[in-house]
mmCIF file of C-alpha atoms in Angstrom:
data_model
loop_
_atom_site.group_PDB
_atom_site.id
_atom_site.type_symbol
_atom_site.label_atom_id
_atom_site.label_comp_id
_atom_site.label_asym_id
_atom_site.label_seq_id
_atom_site.Cartn_x
_atom_site.Cartn_y
_atom_site.Cartn_z
ATOM 1 C CA MET E 1 -11.953 8.192 23.974
ATOM 2 C CA SER E 2 -14.080 8.408 27.101
ATOM 3 C CA VAL E 3 -13.488 6.100 30.045
ATOM 4 C CA ARG E 4 -15.490 2.897 29.691
ATOM 5 C CA ARG E 5 -16.388 0.960 32.813
ATOM 6 C CA LEU E 6 -18.434 -2.134 33.538
ATOM 7 C CA ALA E 7 -22.017 -1.753 34.696
ATOM 8 C CA GLU E 8 -22.720 -1.449 38.389
ATOM 9 C CA ASP E 9 -23.064 -4.623 40.455
ATOM 10 C CA GLN E 10 -26.828 -4.277 40.636
ATOM 11 C CA PHE E 11 -27.025 -4.997 36.897
ATOM 12 C CA GLN E 12 -24.458 -7.795 36.797
ATOM 13 C CA PRO E 13 -25.748 -11.382 36.614
ATOM 14 C CA ALA E 14 -24.248 -13.978 38.937
ATOM 15 C CA ALA E 15 -22.991 -16.256 36.145
ATOM 16 C CA PHE E 16 -22.710 -16.630 32.371
ATOM 17 C CA ALA E 17 -22.836 -19.631 30.093
ATOM 18 C CA PHE E 18 -23.037 -19.957 26.332
ATOM 19 C CA SER E 19 -26.135 -21.645 24.981
ATOM 20 C CA ASP E 20 -25.612 -25.171 23.629
ATOM 21 C CA GLU E 21 -25.488 -23.897 20.058
ATOM 22 C CA ASN E 22 -23.112 -21.047 20.900
ATOM 23 C CA ALA E 23 -20.908 -23.362 22.998
ATOM 24 C CA VAL E 24 -20.363 -25.599 19.957
ATOM 25 C CA TRP E 25 -19.631 -22.534 17.847
ATOM 26 C CA ALA E 26 -17.157 -21.208 20.433
ATOM 27 C CA ASP E 27 -15.239 -24.504 20.526
ATOM 28 C CA LYS E 28 -14.927 -24.547 16.734
ATOM 29 C CA THR E 29 -13.787 -20.930 16.730
ATOM 30 C CA ILE E 30 -11.063 -21.612 19.290
ATOM 31 C CA GLN E 31 -9.851 -24.603 17.250
ATOM 32 C CA LYS E 32 -9.163 -22.290 14.292
ATOM 33 C CA TYR E 33 -6.061 -21.025 16.077
ATOM 34 C CA PRO E 34 -2.821 -22.931 16.780
ATOM 35 C CA ALA E 35 -2.125 -24.384 20.190
ATOM 36 C CA GLY E 36 -1.022 -21.627 22.539
ATOM 37 C CA ARG E 37 -2.687 -18.953 20.378
ATOM 38 C CA GLN E 38 -6.264 -19.427 21.536
ATOM 39 C CA GLN E 39 -6.295 -15.861 22.874
ATOM 40 C CA SER E 40 -6.824 -14.700 19.298
ATOM 41 C CA ALA E 41 -10.445 -15.826 19.617
ATOM 42 C CA VAL E 42 -11.223 -13.294 22.353
ATOM 43 C CA ILE E 43 -13.027 -10.750 20.140
ATOM 44 C CA PRO E 44 -15.250 -13.300 18.331
ATOM 45 C CA LEU E 45 -16.245 -14.861 21.658
ATOM 46 C CA LEU E 46 -17.027 -11.491 23.224
ATOM 47 C CA MET E 47 -19.187 -10.592 20.224
ATOM 48 C CA ARG E 48 -21.079 -13.870 20.442
ATOM 49 C CA ALA E 49 -21.649 -13.318 24.176
ATOM 50 C CA GLN E 50 -23.035 -9.854 23.425
ATOM 51 C CA GLU E 51 -25.305 -11.213 20.681
ATOM 52 C CA GLN E 52 -26.620 -13.802 23.119
ATOM 53 C CA ASP E 53 -27.302 -11.536 26.124
ATOM 54 C CA GLY E 54 -27.467 -8.124 24.451
ATOM 55 C CA TRP E 55 -24.434 -6.767 26.318
ATOM 56 C CA VAL E 56 -21.094 -7.920 27.781
ATOM 57 C CA THR E 57 -21.306 -8.756 31.467
ATOM 58 C CA ARG E 58 -18.521 -9.234 33.987
ATOM 59 C CA ALA E 59 -19.464 -12.902 34.232
ATOM 60 C CA ALA E 60 -19.117 -13.258 30.438
ATOM 61 C CA ILE E 61 -15.663 -11.652 30.525
ATOM 62 C CA GLU E 62 -14.505 -14.019 33.255
ATOM 63 C CA LYS E 63 -16.012 -17.053 31.524
ATOM 64 C CA ILE E 64 -14.284 -16.243 28.224
ATOM 65 C CA ALA E 65 -10.998 -15.596 30.047
ATOM 66 C CA ASP E 66 -11.199 -19.084 31.593
ATOM 67 C CA MET E 67 -12.003 -20.662 28.210
ATOM 68 C CA LEU E 68 -8.975 -19.009 26.600
ATOM 69 C CA ASP E 69 -6.625 -19.379 29.579
ATOM 70 C CA MET E 70 -6.258 -15.601 29.849
ATOM 71 C CA ALA E 71 -6.022 -13.339 32.859
ATOM 72 C CA TYR E 72 -9.299 -11.525 33.570
ATOM 73 C CA ILE E 73 -7.634 -8.143 33.130
ATOM 74 C CA ARG E 74 -6.552 -9.021 29.567
ATOM 75 C CA VAL E 75 -10.113 -9.747 28.440
ATOM 76 C CA LEU E 76 -11.342 -6.696 30.334
ATOM 77 C CA GLU E 77 -8.810 -4.569 28.424
ATOM 78 C CA VAL E 78 -10.238 -5.745 25.111
ATOM 79 C CA ALA E 79 -13.854 -5.304 26.149
ATOM 80 C CA THR E 80 -13.336 -1.769 27.462
ATOM 81 C CA PHE E 81 -11.190 -0.661 24.509
ATOM 82 C CA TYR E 82 -13.550 -1.458 21.636
ATOM 83 C CA THR E 83 -16.740 0.595 21.631
ATOM 84 C CA GLN E 84 -18.567 -2.151 19.732
ATOM 85 C CA PHE E 85 -18.943 -3.937 23.063
ATOM 86 C CA GLN E 86 -21.872 -2.742 25.185
ATOM 87 C CA LEU E 87 -20.820 -2.756 28.841
ATOM 88 C CA HIS E 88 -24.241 -1.738 30.203
ATOM 89 C CA PRO E 89 -27.701 -3.225 29.667
ATOM 90 C CA VAL E 90 -29.337 -2.055 26.435
ATOM 91 C CA GLY E 91 -32.847 -2.327 25.037
ATOM 92 C CA THR E 92 -34.018 -5.913 24.754
ATOM 93 C CA ARG E 93 -35.719 -5.268 21.404
ATOM 94 C CA ALA E 94 -33.535 -2.581 19.842
ATOM 95 C CA HIS E 95 -30.434 -0.570 20.597
ATOM 96 C CA VAL E 96 -30.359 2.264 18.049
ATOM 97 C CA GLN E 97 -26.903 3.497 17.041
ATOM 98 C CA VAL E 98 -27.139 6.872 15.318
ATOM 99 C CA CYS E 99 -24.191 7.895 13.144
ATOM 100 C CA GLY E 100 -23.123 11.451 14.013
ATOM 101 C CA THR E 101 -20.071 11.826 11.767
ATOM 102 C CA THR E 102 -19.826 14.663 9.232
ATOM 103 C CA PRO E 103 -21.786 13.278 6.217
ATOM 104 C CA CYS E 104 -24.674 12.128 8.408
ATOM 105 C CA MET E 105 -24.563 15.322 10.468
ATOM 106 C CA LEU E 106 -24.825 17.424 7.314
ATOM 107 C CA ARG E 107 -27.770 15.310 6.165
ATOM 108 C CA GLY E 108 -29.765 15.549 9.387
ATOM 109 C CA SER E 109 -28.463 13.112 12.016
ATOM 110 C CA GLU E 110 -29.112 15.646 14.784
ATOM 111 C CA ALA E 111 -32.821 15.467 13.957
ATOM 112 C CA LEU E 112 -32.616 11.673 14.230
ATOM 113 C CA MET E 113 -31.052 11.991 17.683
ATOM 114 C CA SER E 114 -33.874 14.291 18.694
ATOM 115 C CA VAL E 115 -36.309 11.541 17.710
ATOM 116 C CA CYS E 116 -34.410 9.049 19.880
ATOM 117 C CA LYS E 117 -34.531 11.456 22.812
ATOM 118 C CA SER E 118 -38.283 11.889 22.472
ATOM 119 C CA LYS E 119 -39.183 8.283 21.646
ATOM 120 C CA ILE E 120 -36.689 6.366 23.837
ATOM 121 C CA HIS E 121 -34.893 8.411 26.520
ATOM 122 C CA ALA E 122 -33.468 11.888 26.929
ATOM 123 C CA HIS E 123 -29.990 10.470 27.569
ATOM 124 C CA ALA E 124 -27.925 8.052 25.516
ATOM 125 C CA PHE E 125 -27.360 4.530 26.908
ATOM 126 C CA GLU E 126 -30.477 4.860 29.067
ATOM 127 C CA ARG E 127 -33.373 2.470 28.417
ATOM 128 C CA ASN E 128 -37.002 3.404 28.031
ATOM 129 C CA ALA E 129 -39.460 2.677 30.803
ATOM 130 C CA GLU E 130 -40.197 -0.835 29.487
ATOM 131 C CA GLY E 131 -36.479 -1.626 29.056
ATOM 132 C CA THR E 132 -37.004 -2.585 25.424
ATOM 133 C CA LEU E 133 -35.270 0.336 23.681
ATOM 134 C CA SER E 134 -32.046 2.313 24.071
ATOM 135 C CA TRP E 135 -29.858 4.474 21.839
ATOM 136 C CA GLU E 136 -26.430 6.072 21.442
ATOM 137 C CA GLU E 137 -24.449 8.266 19.053
ATOM 138 C CA VAL E 138 -21.589 6.510 17.254
ATOM 139 C CA GLU E 139 -18.860 7.303 14.752
ATOM 140 C CA CYS E 140 -18.999 6.476 11.040
ATOM 141 C CA LEU E 141 -20.935 3.308 10.203
ATOM 142 C CA GLY E 142 -19.754 3.191 6.587
ATOM 143 C CA ALA E 143 -22.895 4.149 4.648
ATOM 144 C CA CYS E 144 -22.029 7.813 4.067
ATOM 145 C CA VAL E 145 -23.485 7.886 0.550
ATOM 146 C CA ASN E 146 -26.914 7.057 2.021
ATOM 147 C CA ALA E 147 -26.719 9.441 4.968
ATOM 148 C CA PRO E 148 -28.257 9.859 7.456
ATOM 149 C CA MET E 149 -28.521 6.371 8.846
ATOM 150 C CA VAL E 150 -28.733 4.247 11.974
ATOM 151 C CA MET E 151 -27.711 0.714 12.873
ATOM 152 C CA ILE E 152 -29.842 -1.676 14.906
ATOM 153 C CA GLY E 153 -28.155 -4.964 15.671
ATOM 154 C CA LYS E 154 -26.275 -5.882 12.504
ATOM 155 C CA ASP E 155 -28.604 -4.073 10.097
ATOM 156 C CA THR E 156 -28.382 -0.512 8.807
ATOM 157 C CA TYR E 157 -31.346 1.700 7.932
ATOM 158 C CA GLU E 158 -30.361 4.448 5.525
ATOM 159 C CA ASP E 159 -31.705 7.601 3.818
ATOM 160 C CA LEU E 160 -33.746 8.292 6.935
ATOM 161 C CA THR E 161 -36.054 11.143 7.779
ATOM 162 C CA PRO E 162 -37.183 11.855 11.331
ATOM 163 C CA GLU E 163 -40.640 10.584 10.418
ATOM 164 C CA ARG E 164 -39.320 7.320 9.020
ATOM 165 C CA LEU E 165 -37.151 6.735 12.105
ATOM 166 C CA GLU E 166 -40.167 7.253 14.338
ATOM 167 C CA GLU E 167 -41.988 4.550 12.383
ATOM 168 C CA ILE E 168 -39.011 2.161 12.677
ATOM 169 C CA ILE E 169 -38.737 2.710 16.440
ATOM 170 C CA ASP E 170 -42.461 2.076 16.911
ATOM 171 C CA ILE E 171 -42.236 -1.166 14.912
ATOM 172 C CA PHE E 172 -39.283 -2.405 16.987
ATOM 173 C CA ALA E 173 -41.047 -1.416 20.203
ATOM 174 C CA ALA E 174 -43.967 -3.588 19.141
ATOM 175 C CA GLY E 175 -41.612 -6.538 18.603
ATOM 176 C CA ASN E 176 -41.935 -6.569 14.802
ATOM 177 C CA GLY E 177 -38.498 -5.278 13.860
ATOM 178 C CA ALA E 178 -37.866 -8.237 11.559
ATOM 179 C CA SER E 179 -40.588 -6.959 9.236
ATOM 180 C CA ILE E 180 -38.564 -3.867 8.259
ATOM 181 C CA LYS E 181 -36.356 -4.202 5.207
ATOM 182 C CA PRO E 182 -32.796 -3.082 6.030
ATOM 183 C CA GLY E 183 -30.868 -0.693 3.799
ATOM 184 C CA THR E 184 -32.170 2.395 2.067
ATOM 185 C CA GLN E 185 -35.627 3.560 3.076
ATOM 186 C CA ILE E 186 -36.361 5.475 -0.127
ATOM 187 C CA ASP E 187 -37.049 4.525 -3.743
ATOM 188 C CA ARG E 188 -33.621 3.466 -4.912
ATOM 189 C CA VAL E 189 -31.491 0.337 -5.194
ATOM 190 C CA PHE E 190 -28.535 0.365 -2.816
ATOM 191 C CA SER E 191 -26.837 3.699 -3.655
ATOM 192 C CA ALA E 192 -28.265 4.167 -7.149
ATOM 193 C CA PRO E 193 -30.145 7.414 -7.921
ATOM 194 C CA GLU E 194 -33.580 7.807 -6.344
ATOM 195 C CA GLY E 195 -36.321 6.919 -8.802
ATOM 196 C CA GLY E 196 -34.052 4.932 -11.128
ATOM 197 C CA LEU E 197 -31.088 5.456 -13.404
ATOM 198 C CA THR E 198 -30.313 8.897 -14.787
ATOM 199 C CA SER E 199 -27.642 7.756 -17.250
ATOM 200 C CA LEU E 200 -26.942 4.677 -19.367
ATOM 201 C CA THR E 201 -30.684 4.327 -19.828
ATOM 202 C CA THR E 202 -30.559 3.173 -23.460
ATOM 203 C CA GLU E 203 -30.089 -0.460 -24.317
ATOM 204 C CA GLU E 204 -26.601 -1.329 -25.445
ATOM 205 C CA PRO E 205 -26.314 -2.858 -28.954
ATOM 206 C CA LYS E 206 -25.825 -6.585 -28.865
ATOM 207 C CA ALA E 207 -22.287 -7.758 -29.355
ATOM 208 C CA ARG E 208 -21.471 -9.450 -32.656
ATOM 209 C CA THR E 209 -21.818 -13.196 -32.185
ATOM 210 C CA ARG E 210 -19.991 -14.310 -35.301
ATOM 211 C CA ALA E 211 -16.433 -13.447 -36.030
ATOM 212 C CA LYS E 212 -14.510 -13.864 -39.192
ATOM 213 C CA LYS E 213 -12.533 -17.056 -39.436
ATOM 214 C CA ALA E 214 -9.293 -15.150 -39.724
ATOM 215 C CA ASP E 215 -10.097 -13.137 -36.572
ATOM 216 C CA VAL E 216 -10.854 -16.307 -34.622
ATOM 217 C CA GLU E 217 -7.624 -17.901 -35.720
ATOM 218 C CA THR E 218 -5.709 -14.772 -34.779
ATOM 219 C CA VAL E 219 -7.238 -14.600 -31.326
ATOM 220 C CA SER E 220 -7.038 -18.304 -30.589
ATOM 221 C CA ALA E 221 -3.524 -18.823 -31.957
ATOM 222 C CA PRO E 222 -1.158 -19.811 -29.152
ATOM 223 C CA VAL E 223 1.386 -17.226 -28.135
ATOM 224 C CA ASP E 224 4.967 -18.353 -28.524
ATOM 225 C CA ARG E 225 6.348 -17.541 -25.119
ATOM 226 C CA ALA E 226 7.854 -19.396 -22.217
ATOM 227 C CA PRO E 227 5.354 -20.379 -19.493
ATOM 228 C CA VAL E 228 5.653 -18.592 -16.182
ATOM 229 C CA PRO E 229 6.215 -21.192 -13.449
ATOM 230 C CA PRO E 230 4.441 -20.934 -10.099
ATOM 231 C CA SER E 231 6.269 -19.166 -7.318
ATOM 232 C CA GLU E 232 8.058 -21.244 -4.680
ATOM 233 C CA ALA E 233 8.799 -18.345 -2.377
ATOM 234 C CA GLY E 234 6.724 -19.757 0.480
ATOM 235 C CA ARG E 235 8.037 -23.293 0.326
ATOM 236 C CA ALA E 236 10.620 -24.704 2.685
ATOM 237 C CA LYS E 237 12.327 -26.491 -0.187
ATOM 238 C CA SER E 238 12.452 -25.297 -3.754
ATOM 239 C CA THR E 239 14.366 -25.719 -6.994
ATOM 240 C CA ASP E 240 15.539 -22.096 -7.040
ATOM 241 C CA ALA E 241 19.253 -21.487 -7.515
ATOM 242 C CA GLU E 242 19.289 -19.465 -4.289
ATOM 243 C CA THR E 243 18.427 -22.568 -2.259
ATOM 244 C CA ASN E 244 20.748 -24.946 -4.115
ATOM 245 C CA ALA E 245 23.370 -26.173 -1.657
ATOM 246 C CA ALA E 246 25.648 -27.137 -4.561
ATOM 247 C CA LEU E 247 26.305 -23.485 -5.341
ATOM 248 C CA LYS E 248 29.233 -22.180 -3.330
ATOM 249 C CA THR E 249 29.920 -18.628 -2.261
ATOM 250 C CA PRO E 250 33.203 -16.810 -1.665
ATOM 251 C CA ALA E 251 32.435 -17.022 2.044
ATOM 252 C CA THR E 252 31.905 -20.790 2.137
ATOM 253 C CA ALA E 253 34.252 -21.991 -0.606
ATOM 254 C CA PRO E 254 36.384 -19.343 -2.303
ATOM 255 C CA LYS E 255 37.918 -21.731 -4.823
ATOM 256 C CA ALA E 256 34.603 -23.232 -5.879
ATOM 257 C CA ALA E 257 32.859 -19.855 -6.115
ATOM 258 C CA ALA E 258 34.129 -19.395 -9.679
ATOM 259 C CA LYS E 259 31.853 -22.277 -10.771
ATOM 260 C CA ASN E 260 28.712 -20.468 -9.567
ATOM 261 C CA SER E 261 27.919 -18.871 -12.882
ATOM 262 C CA LYS E 262 28.122 -22.119 -14.842
ATOM 263 C CA ALA E 263 26.136 -24.054 -12.220
ATOM 264 C CA ALA E 264 23.422 -21.399 -12.107
ATOM 265 C CA GLU E 265 22.945 -21.645 -15.849
ATOM 266 C CA GLN E 266 22.061 -25.322 -15.475
ATOM 267 C CA GLN E 267 19.496 -24.681 -12.723
ATOM 268 C CA PRO E 268 15.873 -25.515 -13.634
ATOM 269 C CA ILE E 269 13.334 -22.757 -13.991
ATOM 270 C CA SER E 270 11.636 -22.300 -10.612
ATOM 271 C CA GLY E 271 8.931 -24.909 -10.138
ATOM 272 C CA THR E 272 9.467 -26.788 -13.415
ATOM 273 C CA GLY E 273 12.238 -29.260 -12.659
ATOM 274 C CA ALA E 274 13.644 -28.864 -16.175
ATOM 275 C CA ALA E 275 17.024 -27.379 -16.932
ATOM 276 C CA GLU E 276 17.115 -24.084 -18.751
ATOM 277 C CA PRO E 277 18.578 -24.228 -22.236
ATOM 278 C CA ALA E 278 22.068 -22.920 -22.610
ATOM 279 C CA PRO E 279 22.214 -19.500 -24.271
ATOM 280 C CA LYS E 280 22.877 -19.569 -27.993
ATOM 281 C CA ALA E 281 26.145 -18.240 -29.273
ATOM 282 C CA ALA E 282 26.052 -14.675 -30.428
ATOM 283 C CA VAL E 283 25.223 -14.500 -34.103
ATOM 284 C CA LYS E 284 27.017 -11.255 -34.690
ATOM 285 C CA ALA E 285 30.169 -10.201 -32.895
ATOM 286 C CA GLU E 286 30.433 -6.709 -31.517
ATOM 287 C CA ALA E 287 32.131 -4.184 -33.749
ATOM 288 C CA PRO E 288 35.768 -3.525 -32.822
ATOM 289 C CA PRO E 289 36.502 -0.207 -31.137
ATOM 290 C CA ALA E 290 37.300 2.693 -33.445
ATOM 291 C CA ALA E 291 40.983 3.278 -34.129
ATOM 292 C CA LYS E 292 42.678 6.167 -32.344
ATOM 293 C CA PRO E 293 42.937 9.198 -34.664
ATOM 294 C CA ALA E 294 46.384 9.936 -36.030
ATOM 295 C CA LEU E 295 48.549 12.695 -34.610
ATOM 296 C CA THR E 296 48.930 14.047 -38.137
ATOM 297 C CA ASP E 297 45.145 14.446 -38.579
ATOM 298 C CA LYS E 298 44.131 17.918 -39.736
ATOM 299 C CA ASN E 299 41.555 18.167 -36.920
ATOM 300 C CA ARG E 300 44.124 17.766 -34.171
ATOM 301 C CA PRO E 301 44.097 20.932 -32.004
ATOM 302 C CA ALA E 302 47.214 23.054 -32.317
ATOM 303 C CA GLY E 303 49.696 22.465 -29.555
ATOM 304 C CA ILE E 304 52.174 24.850 -27.907
ATOM 305 C CA GLU E 305 55.433 24.577 -26.064
ATOM 306 C CA LYS E 306 55.076 24.049 -22.360
ATOM 307 C CA PRO E 307 54.815 27.487 -20.723
ATOM 308 C CA ALA E 308 56.690 28.431 -17.568
ATOM 309 C CA ALA E 309 53.426 28.324 -15.598
ATOM 310 C CA PRO E 310 50.948 25.953 -17.291
ATOM 311 C CA ASP E 311 47.321 25.984 -16.153
ATOM 312 C CA ASP E 312 46.064 23.269 -13.814
ATOM 313 C CA LEU E 313 43.835 21.425 -16.287
ATOM 314 C CA LYS E 314 42.619 19.191 -13.464
ATOM 315 C CA MET E 315 40.353 22.073 -12.413
ATOM 316 C CA ILE E 316 38.148 21.096 -15.354
ATOM 317 C CA SER E 317 35.567 18.561 -14.212
ATOM 318 C CA GLY E 318 36.314 15.287 -16.003
ATOM 319 C CA VAL E 319 40.087 15.820 -16.232
ATOM 320 C CA GLY E 320 42.295 13.823 -13.877
ATOM 321 C CA PRO E 321 46.077 13.544 -13.549
ATOM 322 C CA LYS E 322 46.360 10.863 -16.248
ATOM 323 C CA ILE E 323 44.225 12.788 -18.750
ATOM 324 C CA GLU E 324 46.121 16.004 -17.995
ATOM 325 C CA ALA E 325 49.404 14.233 -18.755
ATOM 326 C CA THR E 326 47.997 12.951 -22.067
ATOM 327 C CA LEU E 327 46.819 16.462 -23.007
ATOM 328 C CA ASN E 328 50.243 17.844 -22.147
ATOM 329 C CA GLU E 329 51.816 15.245 -24.443
ATOM 330 C CA ILE E 330 49.888 16.652 -27.421
ATOM 331 C CA GLY E 331 50.715 20.257 -26.499
ATOM 332 C CA ILE E 332 47.610 21.272 -24.503
ATOM 333 C CA PHE E 333 48.661 23.252 -21.415
ATOM 334 C CA THR E 334 46.215 26.163 -20.962
ATOM 335 C CA PHE E 335 42.524 26.788 -20.403
ATOM 336 C CA ALA E 336 42.492 29.146 -23.371
ATOM 337 C CA GLN E 337 43.475 26.299 -25.693
ATOM 338 C CA VAL E 338 40.596 24.089 -24.518
ATOM 339 C CA ALA E 339 38.174 27.021 -24.665
ATOM 340 C CA GLY E 340 39.008 27.557 -28.329
ATOM 341 C CA TRP E 341 38.396 23.996 -29.529
ATOM 342 C CA LYS E 342 36.020 23.722 -32.484
ATOM 343 C CA LYS E 343 33.631 20.797 -32.905
ATOM 344 C CA ALA E 344 36.003 18.828 -35.160
ATOM 345 C CA GLU E 345 38.840 19.378 -32.694
ATOM 346 C CA ARG E 346 36.702 18.253 -29.784
ATOM 347 C CA GLU E 347 35.769 15.106 -31.680
ATOM 348 C CA TRP E 348 39.463 14.431 -32.412
ATOM 349 C CA VAL E 349 40.439 14.797 -28.729
ATOM 350 C CA ASP E 350 37.431 12.715 -27.701
ATOM 351 C CA GLY E 351 38.548 9.906 -29.998
ATOM 352 C CA TYR E 352 42.180 10.204 -29.005
ATOM 353 C CA LEU E 353 41.303 9.904 -25.325
ATOM 354 C CA ASN E 354 38.682 7.224 -26.106
ATOM 355 C CA PHE E 355 36.093 9.180 -24.131
ATOM 356 C CA ARG E 356 33.006 8.612 -26.256
ATOM 357 C CA GLY E 357 31.368 11.953 -25.650
ATOM 358 C CA ARG E 358 32.692 12.972 -22.248
ATOM 359 C CA ILE E 359 33.993 16.322 -23.489
ATOM 360 C CA GLU E 360 30.494 17.317 -24.588
ATOM 361 C CA ARG E 361 28.776 15.819 -21.553
ATOM 362 C CA ASP E 362 31.044 17.620 -19.083
ATOM 363 C CA ASP E 363 31.165 20.758 -21.259
ATOM 364 C CA TRP E 364 34.935 21.201 -21.082
ATOM 365 C CA VAL E 365 34.821 24.237 -23.369
ATOM 366 C CA LYS E 366 32.437 26.208 -21.131
ATOM 367 C CA GLN E 367 34.444 25.290 -18.046
ATOM 368 C CA ALA E 368 37.693 26.280 -19.705
ATOM 369 C CA LYS E 369 36.255 29.639 -20.856
ATOM 370 C CA ALA E 370 35.244 30.511 -17.292
ATOM 371 C CA LEU E 371 38.616 29.472 -15.870
ATOM 372 C CA ALA E 372 40.506 31.330 -18.583
ATOM 373 C CA LYS E 373 38.457 34.495 -18.018
ATOM 374 C CA GLY E 374 38.579 34.782 -14.229
ATOM 375 C CA GLY E 375 39.874 31.635 -12.621
ATOM 376 C CA GLU E 376 38.042 30.076 -9.703
ATOM 377 C CA ALA E 377 35.947 33.196 -8.992
ATOM 378 C CA GLU E 378 34.503 33.251 -12.522
ATOM 379 C CA TYR E 379 33.920 29.485 -12.421
ATOM 380 C CA ILE E 380 31.868 29.856 -9.206
ATOM 381 C CA LYS E 381 29.940 32.729 -10.776
ATOM 382 C CA VAL E 382 29.057 30.624 -13.845
ATOM 383 C CA PHE E 383 28.508 27.188 -12.280
ATOM 384 C CA GLY E 384 27.614 28.054 -8.670
ATOM 385 C CA LYS E 385 30.320 25.828 -7.231
ATOM 386 C CA LYS E 386 34.065 25.536 -6.942
ATOM 387 C CA PRO E 387 35.998 23.681 -9.661
ATOM 388 C CA ARG E 388 37.244 20.276 -8.720
#
């Protein structure tokens, strides 16, 4: 951003005062903010000062600083930071802001700037000989779909050609700017296609006005569901369980903390003041766990006597010391044994250990085959990591 400075002293007026109407408006604007926060009104007041005089003077900055109990430098910082504030005198009838950002540039904004240079002044921010017109290049003004465009005051003039901009400038120079309709300057409505619609041009069929009685009853039938209470998140006091002082926590009352669950069940739904109904007893009890398969079952894997050097079954992911001891009890001591388990045998071991599918999930057989074939080196080759 370029350095922005106040106009030279020769242009600065000796004093500034809001008009009677603007003074009333300024007081109401300041009252919108809490006591001690009046500084939040600095931008609206600067804008109103600019709308009144055409630009922001040093006297206006100092006056607004006094009204808001701010240091002069703080208001000056705001005025020099935002490019919407004009810090030098501008045209008394029109200050033309030409958008030069990419969409407008691609659509001919440079030609519009050439018009401004020829009709107003060769340099931006300089006024014409009469002091009624000035211009500048600005960043995006938010009407990209109707590029190129300019803004004069608070109004935008879009879909411009150099010829049309020349006409607009001449009309403003003559003091008749209010006669120009803002917005697009071609034959279209807002951003609709030029010349009218190109799609959805046929009339839509009228919606059916009568519905079958059964359909009406279906649509209008009330839905059997609990109402959603309004939120109380922003209230200082609420009926939520989280704000109920009667509920204790382990930190505040360890002995009473056990009653939290029961007390929470009796809390009203947020915002309703009515207690929630106690949950109904379960209609159907859960099925008892399956019985452990018998050691005499035909699907039990064959066991062996404990070898002199049994394998470390804990290298198989999913097998810990306790599980290894249980496997040893049923005669499983080597990786080769686990690697040879058939599906029925795996299901028997799974049930015996009460694992509910862990053998398949962890793929014990594949792990055991790798360990039986080449130990840790083969396991790393197959799985890309060391065994546990």
